[in-house]
PDB file of C-alpha atoms in Angstrom:
ATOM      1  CA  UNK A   1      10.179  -9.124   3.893  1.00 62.00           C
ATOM      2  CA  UNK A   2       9.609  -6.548   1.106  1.00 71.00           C
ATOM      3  CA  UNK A   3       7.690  -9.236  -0.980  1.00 90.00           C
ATOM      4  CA  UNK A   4       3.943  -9.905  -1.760  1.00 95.00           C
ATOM      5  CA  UNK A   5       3.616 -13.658  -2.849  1.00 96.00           C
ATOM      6  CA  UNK A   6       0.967 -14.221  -5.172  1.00 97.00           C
ATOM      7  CA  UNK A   7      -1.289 -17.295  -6.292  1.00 96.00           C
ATOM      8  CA  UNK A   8      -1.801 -18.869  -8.629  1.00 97.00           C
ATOM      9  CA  UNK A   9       0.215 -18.343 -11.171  1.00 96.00           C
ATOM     10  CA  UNK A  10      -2.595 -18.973 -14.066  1.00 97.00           C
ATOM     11  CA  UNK A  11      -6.624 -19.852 -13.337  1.00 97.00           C
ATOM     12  CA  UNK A  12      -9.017 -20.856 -15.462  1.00 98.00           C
ATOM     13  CA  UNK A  13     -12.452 -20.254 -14.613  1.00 98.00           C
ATOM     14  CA  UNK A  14     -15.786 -21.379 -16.656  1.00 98.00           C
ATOM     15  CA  UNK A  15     -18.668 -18.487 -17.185  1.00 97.00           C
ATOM     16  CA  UNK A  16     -20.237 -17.450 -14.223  1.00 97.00           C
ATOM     17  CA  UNK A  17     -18.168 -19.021 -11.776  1.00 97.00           C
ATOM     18  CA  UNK A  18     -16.082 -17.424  -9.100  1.00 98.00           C
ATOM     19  CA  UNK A  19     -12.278 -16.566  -9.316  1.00 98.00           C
ATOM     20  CA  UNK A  20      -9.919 -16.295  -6.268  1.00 98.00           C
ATOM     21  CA  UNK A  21      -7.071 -14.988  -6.059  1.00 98.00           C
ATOM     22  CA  UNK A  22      -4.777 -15.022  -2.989  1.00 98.00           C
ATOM     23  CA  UNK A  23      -1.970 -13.058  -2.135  1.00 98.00           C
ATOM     24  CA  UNK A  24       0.404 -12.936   1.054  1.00 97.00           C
ATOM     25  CA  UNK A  25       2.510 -10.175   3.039  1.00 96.00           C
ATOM     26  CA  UNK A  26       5.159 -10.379   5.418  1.00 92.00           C
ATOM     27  CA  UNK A  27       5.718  -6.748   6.333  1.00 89.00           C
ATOM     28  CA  UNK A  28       3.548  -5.828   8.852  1.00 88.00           C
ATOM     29  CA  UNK A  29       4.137  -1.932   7.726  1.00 90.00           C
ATOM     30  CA  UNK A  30       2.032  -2.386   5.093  1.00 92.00           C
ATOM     31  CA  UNK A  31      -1.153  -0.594   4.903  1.00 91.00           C
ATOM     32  CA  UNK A  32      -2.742  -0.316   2.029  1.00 93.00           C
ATOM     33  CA  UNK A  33      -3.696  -3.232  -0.630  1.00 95.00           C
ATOM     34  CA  UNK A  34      -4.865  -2.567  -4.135  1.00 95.00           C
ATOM     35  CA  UNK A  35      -5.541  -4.793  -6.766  1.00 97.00           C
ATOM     36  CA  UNK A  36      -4.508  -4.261 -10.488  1.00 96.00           C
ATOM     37  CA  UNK A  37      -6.194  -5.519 -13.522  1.00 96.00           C
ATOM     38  CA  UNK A  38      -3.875  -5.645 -16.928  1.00 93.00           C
ATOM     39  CA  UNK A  39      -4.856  -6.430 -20.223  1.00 93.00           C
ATOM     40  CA  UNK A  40      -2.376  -7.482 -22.636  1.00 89.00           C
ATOM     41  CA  UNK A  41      -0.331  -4.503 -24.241  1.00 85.00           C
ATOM     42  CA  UNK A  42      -1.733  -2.251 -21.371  1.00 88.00           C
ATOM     43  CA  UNK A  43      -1.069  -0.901 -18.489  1.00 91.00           C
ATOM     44  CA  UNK A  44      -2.206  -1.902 -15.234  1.00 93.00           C
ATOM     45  CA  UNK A  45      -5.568  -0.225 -14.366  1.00 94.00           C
ATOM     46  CA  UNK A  46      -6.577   0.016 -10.520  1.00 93.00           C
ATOM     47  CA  UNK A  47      -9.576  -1.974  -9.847  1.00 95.00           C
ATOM     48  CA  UNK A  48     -10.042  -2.358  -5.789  1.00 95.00           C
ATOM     49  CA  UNK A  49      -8.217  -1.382  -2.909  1.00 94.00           C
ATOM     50  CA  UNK A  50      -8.643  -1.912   0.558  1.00 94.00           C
ATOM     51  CA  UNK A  51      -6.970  -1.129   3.900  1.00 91.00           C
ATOM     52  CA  UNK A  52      -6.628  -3.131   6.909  1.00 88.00           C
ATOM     53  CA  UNK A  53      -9.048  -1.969   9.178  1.00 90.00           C
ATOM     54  CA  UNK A  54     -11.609  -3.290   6.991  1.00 92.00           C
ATOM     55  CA  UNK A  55     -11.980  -7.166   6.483  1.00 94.00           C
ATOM     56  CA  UNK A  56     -13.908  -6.863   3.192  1.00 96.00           C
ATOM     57  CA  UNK A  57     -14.521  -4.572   0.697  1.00 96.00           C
ATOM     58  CA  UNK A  58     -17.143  -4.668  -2.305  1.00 96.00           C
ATOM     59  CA  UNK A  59     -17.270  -2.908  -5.931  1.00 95.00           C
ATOM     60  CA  UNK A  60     -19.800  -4.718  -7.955  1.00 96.00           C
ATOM     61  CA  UNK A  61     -18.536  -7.826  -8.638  1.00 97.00           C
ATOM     62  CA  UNK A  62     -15.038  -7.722  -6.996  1.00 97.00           C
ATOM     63  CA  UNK A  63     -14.409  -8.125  -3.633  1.00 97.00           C
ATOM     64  CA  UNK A  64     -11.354  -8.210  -1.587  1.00 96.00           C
ATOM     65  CA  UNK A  65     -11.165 -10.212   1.800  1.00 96.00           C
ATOM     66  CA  UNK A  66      -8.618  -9.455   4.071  1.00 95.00           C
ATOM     67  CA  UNK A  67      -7.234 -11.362   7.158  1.00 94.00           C
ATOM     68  CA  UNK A  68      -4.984  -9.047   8.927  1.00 92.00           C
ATOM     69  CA  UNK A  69      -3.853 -11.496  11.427  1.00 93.00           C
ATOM     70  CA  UNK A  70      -3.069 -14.493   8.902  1.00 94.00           C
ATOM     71  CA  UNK A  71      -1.329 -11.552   6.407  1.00 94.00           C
ATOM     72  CA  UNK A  72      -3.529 -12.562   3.482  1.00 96.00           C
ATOM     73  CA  UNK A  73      -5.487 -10.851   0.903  1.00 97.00           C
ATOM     74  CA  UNK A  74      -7.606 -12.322  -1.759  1.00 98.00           C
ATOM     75  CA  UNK A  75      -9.855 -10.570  -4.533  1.00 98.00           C
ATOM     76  CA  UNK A  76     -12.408 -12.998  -5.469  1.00 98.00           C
ATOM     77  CA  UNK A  77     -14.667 -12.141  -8.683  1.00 98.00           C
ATOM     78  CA  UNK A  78     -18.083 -13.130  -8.602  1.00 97.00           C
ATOM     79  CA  UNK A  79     -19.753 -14.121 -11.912  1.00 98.00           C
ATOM     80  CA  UNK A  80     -16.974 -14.365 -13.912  1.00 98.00           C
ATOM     81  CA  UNK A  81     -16.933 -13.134 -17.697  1.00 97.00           C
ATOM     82  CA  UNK A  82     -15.199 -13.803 -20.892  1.00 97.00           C
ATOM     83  CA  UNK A  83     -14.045 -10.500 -20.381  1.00 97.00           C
ATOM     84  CA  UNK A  84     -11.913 -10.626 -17.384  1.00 97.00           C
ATOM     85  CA  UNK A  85     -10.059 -12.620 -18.589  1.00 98.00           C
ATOM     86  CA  UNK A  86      -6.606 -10.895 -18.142  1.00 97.00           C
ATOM     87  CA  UNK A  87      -3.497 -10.673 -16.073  1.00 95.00           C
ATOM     88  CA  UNK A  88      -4.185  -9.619 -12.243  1.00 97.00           C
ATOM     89  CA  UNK A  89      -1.923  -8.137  -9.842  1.00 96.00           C
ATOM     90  CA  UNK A  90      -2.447  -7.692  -6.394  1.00 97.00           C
ATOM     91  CA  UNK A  91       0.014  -4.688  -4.781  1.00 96.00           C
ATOM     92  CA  UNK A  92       1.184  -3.616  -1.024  1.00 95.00           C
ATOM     93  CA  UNK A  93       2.384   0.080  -0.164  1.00 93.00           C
ATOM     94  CA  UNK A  94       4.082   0.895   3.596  1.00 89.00           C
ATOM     95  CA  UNK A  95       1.993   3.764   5.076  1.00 80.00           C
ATOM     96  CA  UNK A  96       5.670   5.126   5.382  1.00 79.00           C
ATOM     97  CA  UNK A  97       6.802   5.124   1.853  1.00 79.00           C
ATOM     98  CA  UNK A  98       5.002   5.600  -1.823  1.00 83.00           C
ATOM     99  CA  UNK A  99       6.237   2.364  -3.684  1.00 91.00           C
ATOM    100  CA  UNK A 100       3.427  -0.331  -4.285  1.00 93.00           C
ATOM    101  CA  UNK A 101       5.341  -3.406  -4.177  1.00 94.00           C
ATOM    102  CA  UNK A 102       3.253  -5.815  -6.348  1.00 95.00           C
ATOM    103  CA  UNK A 103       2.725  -9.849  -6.284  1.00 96.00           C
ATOM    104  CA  UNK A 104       4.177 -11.689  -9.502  1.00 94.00           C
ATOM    105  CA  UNK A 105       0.181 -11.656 -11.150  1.00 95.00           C
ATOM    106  CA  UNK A 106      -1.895 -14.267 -11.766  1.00 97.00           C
ATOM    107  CA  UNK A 107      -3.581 -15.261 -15.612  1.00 97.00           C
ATOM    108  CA  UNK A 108      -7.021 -15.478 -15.526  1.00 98.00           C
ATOM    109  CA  UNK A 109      -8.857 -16.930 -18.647  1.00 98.00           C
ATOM    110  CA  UNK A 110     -12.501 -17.445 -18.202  1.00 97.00           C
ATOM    111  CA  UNK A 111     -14.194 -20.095 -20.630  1.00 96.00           C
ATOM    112  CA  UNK A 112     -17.398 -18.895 -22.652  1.00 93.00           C
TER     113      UNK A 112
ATOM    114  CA  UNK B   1     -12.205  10.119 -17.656  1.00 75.00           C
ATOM    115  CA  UNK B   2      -8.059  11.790 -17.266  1.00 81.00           C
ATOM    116  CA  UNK B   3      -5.641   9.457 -18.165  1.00 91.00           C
ATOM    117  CA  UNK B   4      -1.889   9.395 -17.937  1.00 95.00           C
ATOM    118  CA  UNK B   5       0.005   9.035 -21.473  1.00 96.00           C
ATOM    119  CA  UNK B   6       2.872   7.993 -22.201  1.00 97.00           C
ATOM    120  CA  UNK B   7       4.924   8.650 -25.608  1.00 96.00           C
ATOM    121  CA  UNK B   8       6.635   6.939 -27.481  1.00 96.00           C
ATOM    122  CA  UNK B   9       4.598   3.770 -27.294  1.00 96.00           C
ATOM    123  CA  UNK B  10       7.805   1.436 -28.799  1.00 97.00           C
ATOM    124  CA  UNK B  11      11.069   3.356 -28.437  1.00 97.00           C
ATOM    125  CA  UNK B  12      14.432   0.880 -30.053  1.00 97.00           C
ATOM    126  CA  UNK B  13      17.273   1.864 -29.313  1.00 97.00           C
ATOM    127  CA  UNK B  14      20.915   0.887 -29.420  1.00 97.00           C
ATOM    128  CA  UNK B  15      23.086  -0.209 -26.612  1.00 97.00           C
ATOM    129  CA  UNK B  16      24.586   2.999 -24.494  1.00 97.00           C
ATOM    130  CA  UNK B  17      22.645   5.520 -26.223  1.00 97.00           C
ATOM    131  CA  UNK B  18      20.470   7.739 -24.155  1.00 97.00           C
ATOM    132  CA  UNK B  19      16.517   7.592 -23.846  1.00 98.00           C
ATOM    133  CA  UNK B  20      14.142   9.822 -22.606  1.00 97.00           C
ATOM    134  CA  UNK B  21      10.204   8.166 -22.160  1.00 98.00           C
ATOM    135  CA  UNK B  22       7.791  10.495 -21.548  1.00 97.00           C
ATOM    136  CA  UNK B  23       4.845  11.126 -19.528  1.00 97.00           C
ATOM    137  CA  UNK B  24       1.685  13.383 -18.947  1.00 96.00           C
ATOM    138  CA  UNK B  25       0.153  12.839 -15.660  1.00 95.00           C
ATOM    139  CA  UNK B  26      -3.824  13.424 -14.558  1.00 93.00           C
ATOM    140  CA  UNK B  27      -3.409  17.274 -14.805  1.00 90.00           C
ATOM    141  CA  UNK B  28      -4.608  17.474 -10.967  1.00 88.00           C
ATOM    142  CA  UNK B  29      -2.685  15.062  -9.535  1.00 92.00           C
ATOM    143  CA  UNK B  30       0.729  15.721  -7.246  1.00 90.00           C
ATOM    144  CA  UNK B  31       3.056  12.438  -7.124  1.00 93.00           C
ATOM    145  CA  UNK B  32       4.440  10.704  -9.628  1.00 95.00           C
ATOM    146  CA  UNK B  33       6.180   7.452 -10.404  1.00 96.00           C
ATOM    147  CA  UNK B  34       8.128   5.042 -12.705  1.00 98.00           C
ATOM    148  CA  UNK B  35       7.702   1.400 -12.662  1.00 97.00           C
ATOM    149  CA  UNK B  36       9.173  -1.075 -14.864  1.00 96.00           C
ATOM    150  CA  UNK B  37       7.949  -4.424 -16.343  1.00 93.00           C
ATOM    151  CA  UNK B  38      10.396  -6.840 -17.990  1.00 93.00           C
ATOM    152  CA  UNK B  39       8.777  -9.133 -20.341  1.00 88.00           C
ATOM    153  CA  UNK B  40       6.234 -11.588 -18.017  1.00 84.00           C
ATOM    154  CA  UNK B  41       7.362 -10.715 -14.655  1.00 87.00           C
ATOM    155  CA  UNK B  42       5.723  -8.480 -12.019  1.00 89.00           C
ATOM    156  CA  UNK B  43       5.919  -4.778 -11.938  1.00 93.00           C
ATOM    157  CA  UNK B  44       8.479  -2.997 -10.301  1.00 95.00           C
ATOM    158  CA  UNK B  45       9.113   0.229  -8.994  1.00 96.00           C
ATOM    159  CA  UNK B  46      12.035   2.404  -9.826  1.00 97.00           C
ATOM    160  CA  UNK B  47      11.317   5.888  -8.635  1.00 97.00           C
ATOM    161  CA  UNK B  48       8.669   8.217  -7.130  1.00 95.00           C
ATOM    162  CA  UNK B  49       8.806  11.814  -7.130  1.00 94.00           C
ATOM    163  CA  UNK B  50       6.528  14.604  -5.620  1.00 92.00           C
ATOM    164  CA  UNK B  51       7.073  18.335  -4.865  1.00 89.00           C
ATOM    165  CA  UNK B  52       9.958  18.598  -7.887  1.00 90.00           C
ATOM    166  CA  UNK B  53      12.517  16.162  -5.497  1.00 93.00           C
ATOM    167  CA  UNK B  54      12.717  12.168  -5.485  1.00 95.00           C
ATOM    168  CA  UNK B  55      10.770  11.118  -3.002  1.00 93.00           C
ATOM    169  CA  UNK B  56      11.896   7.257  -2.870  1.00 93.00           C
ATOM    170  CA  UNK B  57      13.894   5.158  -5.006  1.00 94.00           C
ATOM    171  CA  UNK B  58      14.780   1.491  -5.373  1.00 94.00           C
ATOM    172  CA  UNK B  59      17.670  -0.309  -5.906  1.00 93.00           C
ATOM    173  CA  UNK B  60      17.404  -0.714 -10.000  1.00 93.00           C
ATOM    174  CA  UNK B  61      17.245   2.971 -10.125  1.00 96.00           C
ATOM    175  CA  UNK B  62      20.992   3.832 -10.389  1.00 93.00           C
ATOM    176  CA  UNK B  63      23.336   6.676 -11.555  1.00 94.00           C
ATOM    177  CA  UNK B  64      21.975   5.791 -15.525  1.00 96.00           C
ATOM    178  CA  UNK B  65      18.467   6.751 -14.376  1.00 97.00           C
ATOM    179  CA  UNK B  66      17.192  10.364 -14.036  1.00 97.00           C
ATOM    180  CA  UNK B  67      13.688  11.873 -14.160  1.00 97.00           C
ATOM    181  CA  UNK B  68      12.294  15.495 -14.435  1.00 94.00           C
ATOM    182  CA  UNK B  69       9.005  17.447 -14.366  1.00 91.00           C
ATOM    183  CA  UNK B  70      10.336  20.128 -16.902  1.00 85.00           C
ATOM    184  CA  UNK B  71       7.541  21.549 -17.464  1.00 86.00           C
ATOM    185  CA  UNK B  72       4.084  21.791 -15.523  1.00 77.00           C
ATOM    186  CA  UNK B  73       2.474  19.023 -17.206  1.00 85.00           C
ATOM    187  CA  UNK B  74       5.278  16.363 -18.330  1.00 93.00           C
ATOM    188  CA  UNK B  75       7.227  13.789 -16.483  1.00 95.00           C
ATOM    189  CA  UNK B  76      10.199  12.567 -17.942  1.00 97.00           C
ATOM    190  CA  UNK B  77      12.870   9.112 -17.479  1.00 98.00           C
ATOM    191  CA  UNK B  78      16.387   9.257 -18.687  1.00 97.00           C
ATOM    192  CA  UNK B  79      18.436   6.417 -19.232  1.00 97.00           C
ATOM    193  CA  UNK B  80      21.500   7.993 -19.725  1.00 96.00           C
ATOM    194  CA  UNK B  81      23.390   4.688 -21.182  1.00 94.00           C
ATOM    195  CA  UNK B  82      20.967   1.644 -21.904  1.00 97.00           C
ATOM    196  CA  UNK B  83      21.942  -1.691 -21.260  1.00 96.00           C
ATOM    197  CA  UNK B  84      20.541  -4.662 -23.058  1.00 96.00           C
ATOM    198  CA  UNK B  85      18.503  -5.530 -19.622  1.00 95.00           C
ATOM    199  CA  UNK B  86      16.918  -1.904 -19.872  1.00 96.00           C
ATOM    200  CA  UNK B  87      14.829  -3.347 -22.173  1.00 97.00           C
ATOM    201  CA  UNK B  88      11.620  -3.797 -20.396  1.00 97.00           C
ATOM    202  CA  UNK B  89       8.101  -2.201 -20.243  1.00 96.00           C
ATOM    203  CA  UNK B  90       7.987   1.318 -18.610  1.00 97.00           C
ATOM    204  CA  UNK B  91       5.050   2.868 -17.328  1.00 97.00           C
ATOM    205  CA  UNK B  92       4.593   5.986 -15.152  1.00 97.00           C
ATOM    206  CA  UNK B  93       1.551   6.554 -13.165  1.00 96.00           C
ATOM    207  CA  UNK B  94       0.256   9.343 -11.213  1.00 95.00           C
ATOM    208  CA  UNK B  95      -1.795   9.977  -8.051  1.00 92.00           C
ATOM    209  CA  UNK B  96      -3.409  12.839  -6.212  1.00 89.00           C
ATOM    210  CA  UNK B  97      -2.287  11.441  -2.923  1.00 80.00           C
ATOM    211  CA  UNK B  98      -0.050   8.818  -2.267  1.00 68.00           C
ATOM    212  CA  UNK B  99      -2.492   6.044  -2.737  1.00 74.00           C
ATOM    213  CA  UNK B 100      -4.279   5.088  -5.657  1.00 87.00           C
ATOM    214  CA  UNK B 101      -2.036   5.078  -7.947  1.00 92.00           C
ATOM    215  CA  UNK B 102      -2.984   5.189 -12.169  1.00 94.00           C
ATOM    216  CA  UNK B 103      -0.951   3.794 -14.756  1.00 95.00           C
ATOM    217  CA  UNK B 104       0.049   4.872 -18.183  1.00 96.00           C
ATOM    218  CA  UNK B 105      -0.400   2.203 -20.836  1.00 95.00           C
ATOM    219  CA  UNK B 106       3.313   2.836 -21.034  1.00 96.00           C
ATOM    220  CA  UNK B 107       6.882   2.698 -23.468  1.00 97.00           C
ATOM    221  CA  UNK B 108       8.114  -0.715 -24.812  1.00 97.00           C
ATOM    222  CA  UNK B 109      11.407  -0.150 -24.682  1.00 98.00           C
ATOM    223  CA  UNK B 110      13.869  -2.002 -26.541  1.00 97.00           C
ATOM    224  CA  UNK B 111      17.873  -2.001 -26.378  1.00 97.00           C
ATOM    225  CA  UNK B 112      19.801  -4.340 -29.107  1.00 96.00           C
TER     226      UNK B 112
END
């Protein structure tokens, strides 16, 4: 119940196009919902987080939609760059505890 | 823009010697934490630790694990006796509340 499920496992995206990426809870304690961005050889760098009573949040070109009742998330990037291309893990934390229990990341490579 | 560090950036080490990763958190921040990251798998979270106590712990986070604030700006990991599976990424982040969490570009560690 502790898990975030995470697809898909790799995407690959042409310039300009939109990536999604979907993630799933089970525990209904969790309250908070960021999204991590990882380059190779780095660590993960916080790029968007949202909490659930919002069903959408927007920084530039990354948004996160969130259906509370169907216990999905999904960061979708809009106009999608060479540079994005990297390793993306979405992340759950219990309002009760200070763990982020993360999905298993997804590989995006976007095509020039 | 602060930034947590993290030295060494490669530590190799022999099989039940003792380790010690360090860490400088965002000077103003209050919580701390350790995650781990073996080689293409999701992150996972070993230990968080505010107000100089533990604040939650997981189940990887045994007897052979230990961390300290020793100072006021460094945040330390001990692995008292490393096992060939210690061998992972390790990264430490920090945040000023319990949310939004940054991450180190952390310590390859490496056990043979």
């Amino acid at each position: 119940q502790q898990q975030v499920k995470q697809s898909p496992q790799s995407l690959i995206v042409q310039k300009g196009g939109i990536s999604i990426i979907n993630c799933a809870y089970e525990n209904t304690a969790f309250d908070y919902f960021p999204w991590y961005q990882q380059f190779p050889g780095k660590g993960p760098a916080l790029l968007i987080a949202i909490r659930p009573d919002v069903s959408e949040k927007k920084e530039g070109r990354f948004t996160i939609s969130f259906n509370k009742s169907a216990k999905q998330f999904s960061l979708h990037i809009m106009d999608s760059q060479p540079g994005d291309s990297a390793t993306y893990f979405c992340a759950a934390r219990r309002s009760s505890g200070d763990k982020l229990t993360f999905g298993t990341g997804t590989r995006l490579a976007v095509r020039p | 823009e602060p930034e947590v560090t993290q030295t060494p950036s490669h530590q190799v080490t022999q099989m039940g010697q003792e380790v010690i990763l360090r860490c400088v958190p965002i000077s103003n921040h209050l919580y701390f934490y350790w995650y781990r990251q073996i080689l293409g798998q999701k992150v996972e979270f070993l230990v968080s630790f505010y107000n100089n106590e533990i604040s939650e712990k997981s189940e990887i986070f045994d007897d052979q694990f230990s961390v300290e604030r020793p100072d006021g700006s460094n945040f330390t990991l001990k692995i008292r006796s490393t096992k060939l599976e210690d061998s992972a990424m390790y990264f430490c982040a920090s945040s000023r509340q319990v949310h939004e969490q940054y991450f180190g570009p952390g310590t390859r560690l490496t056990v043979t």
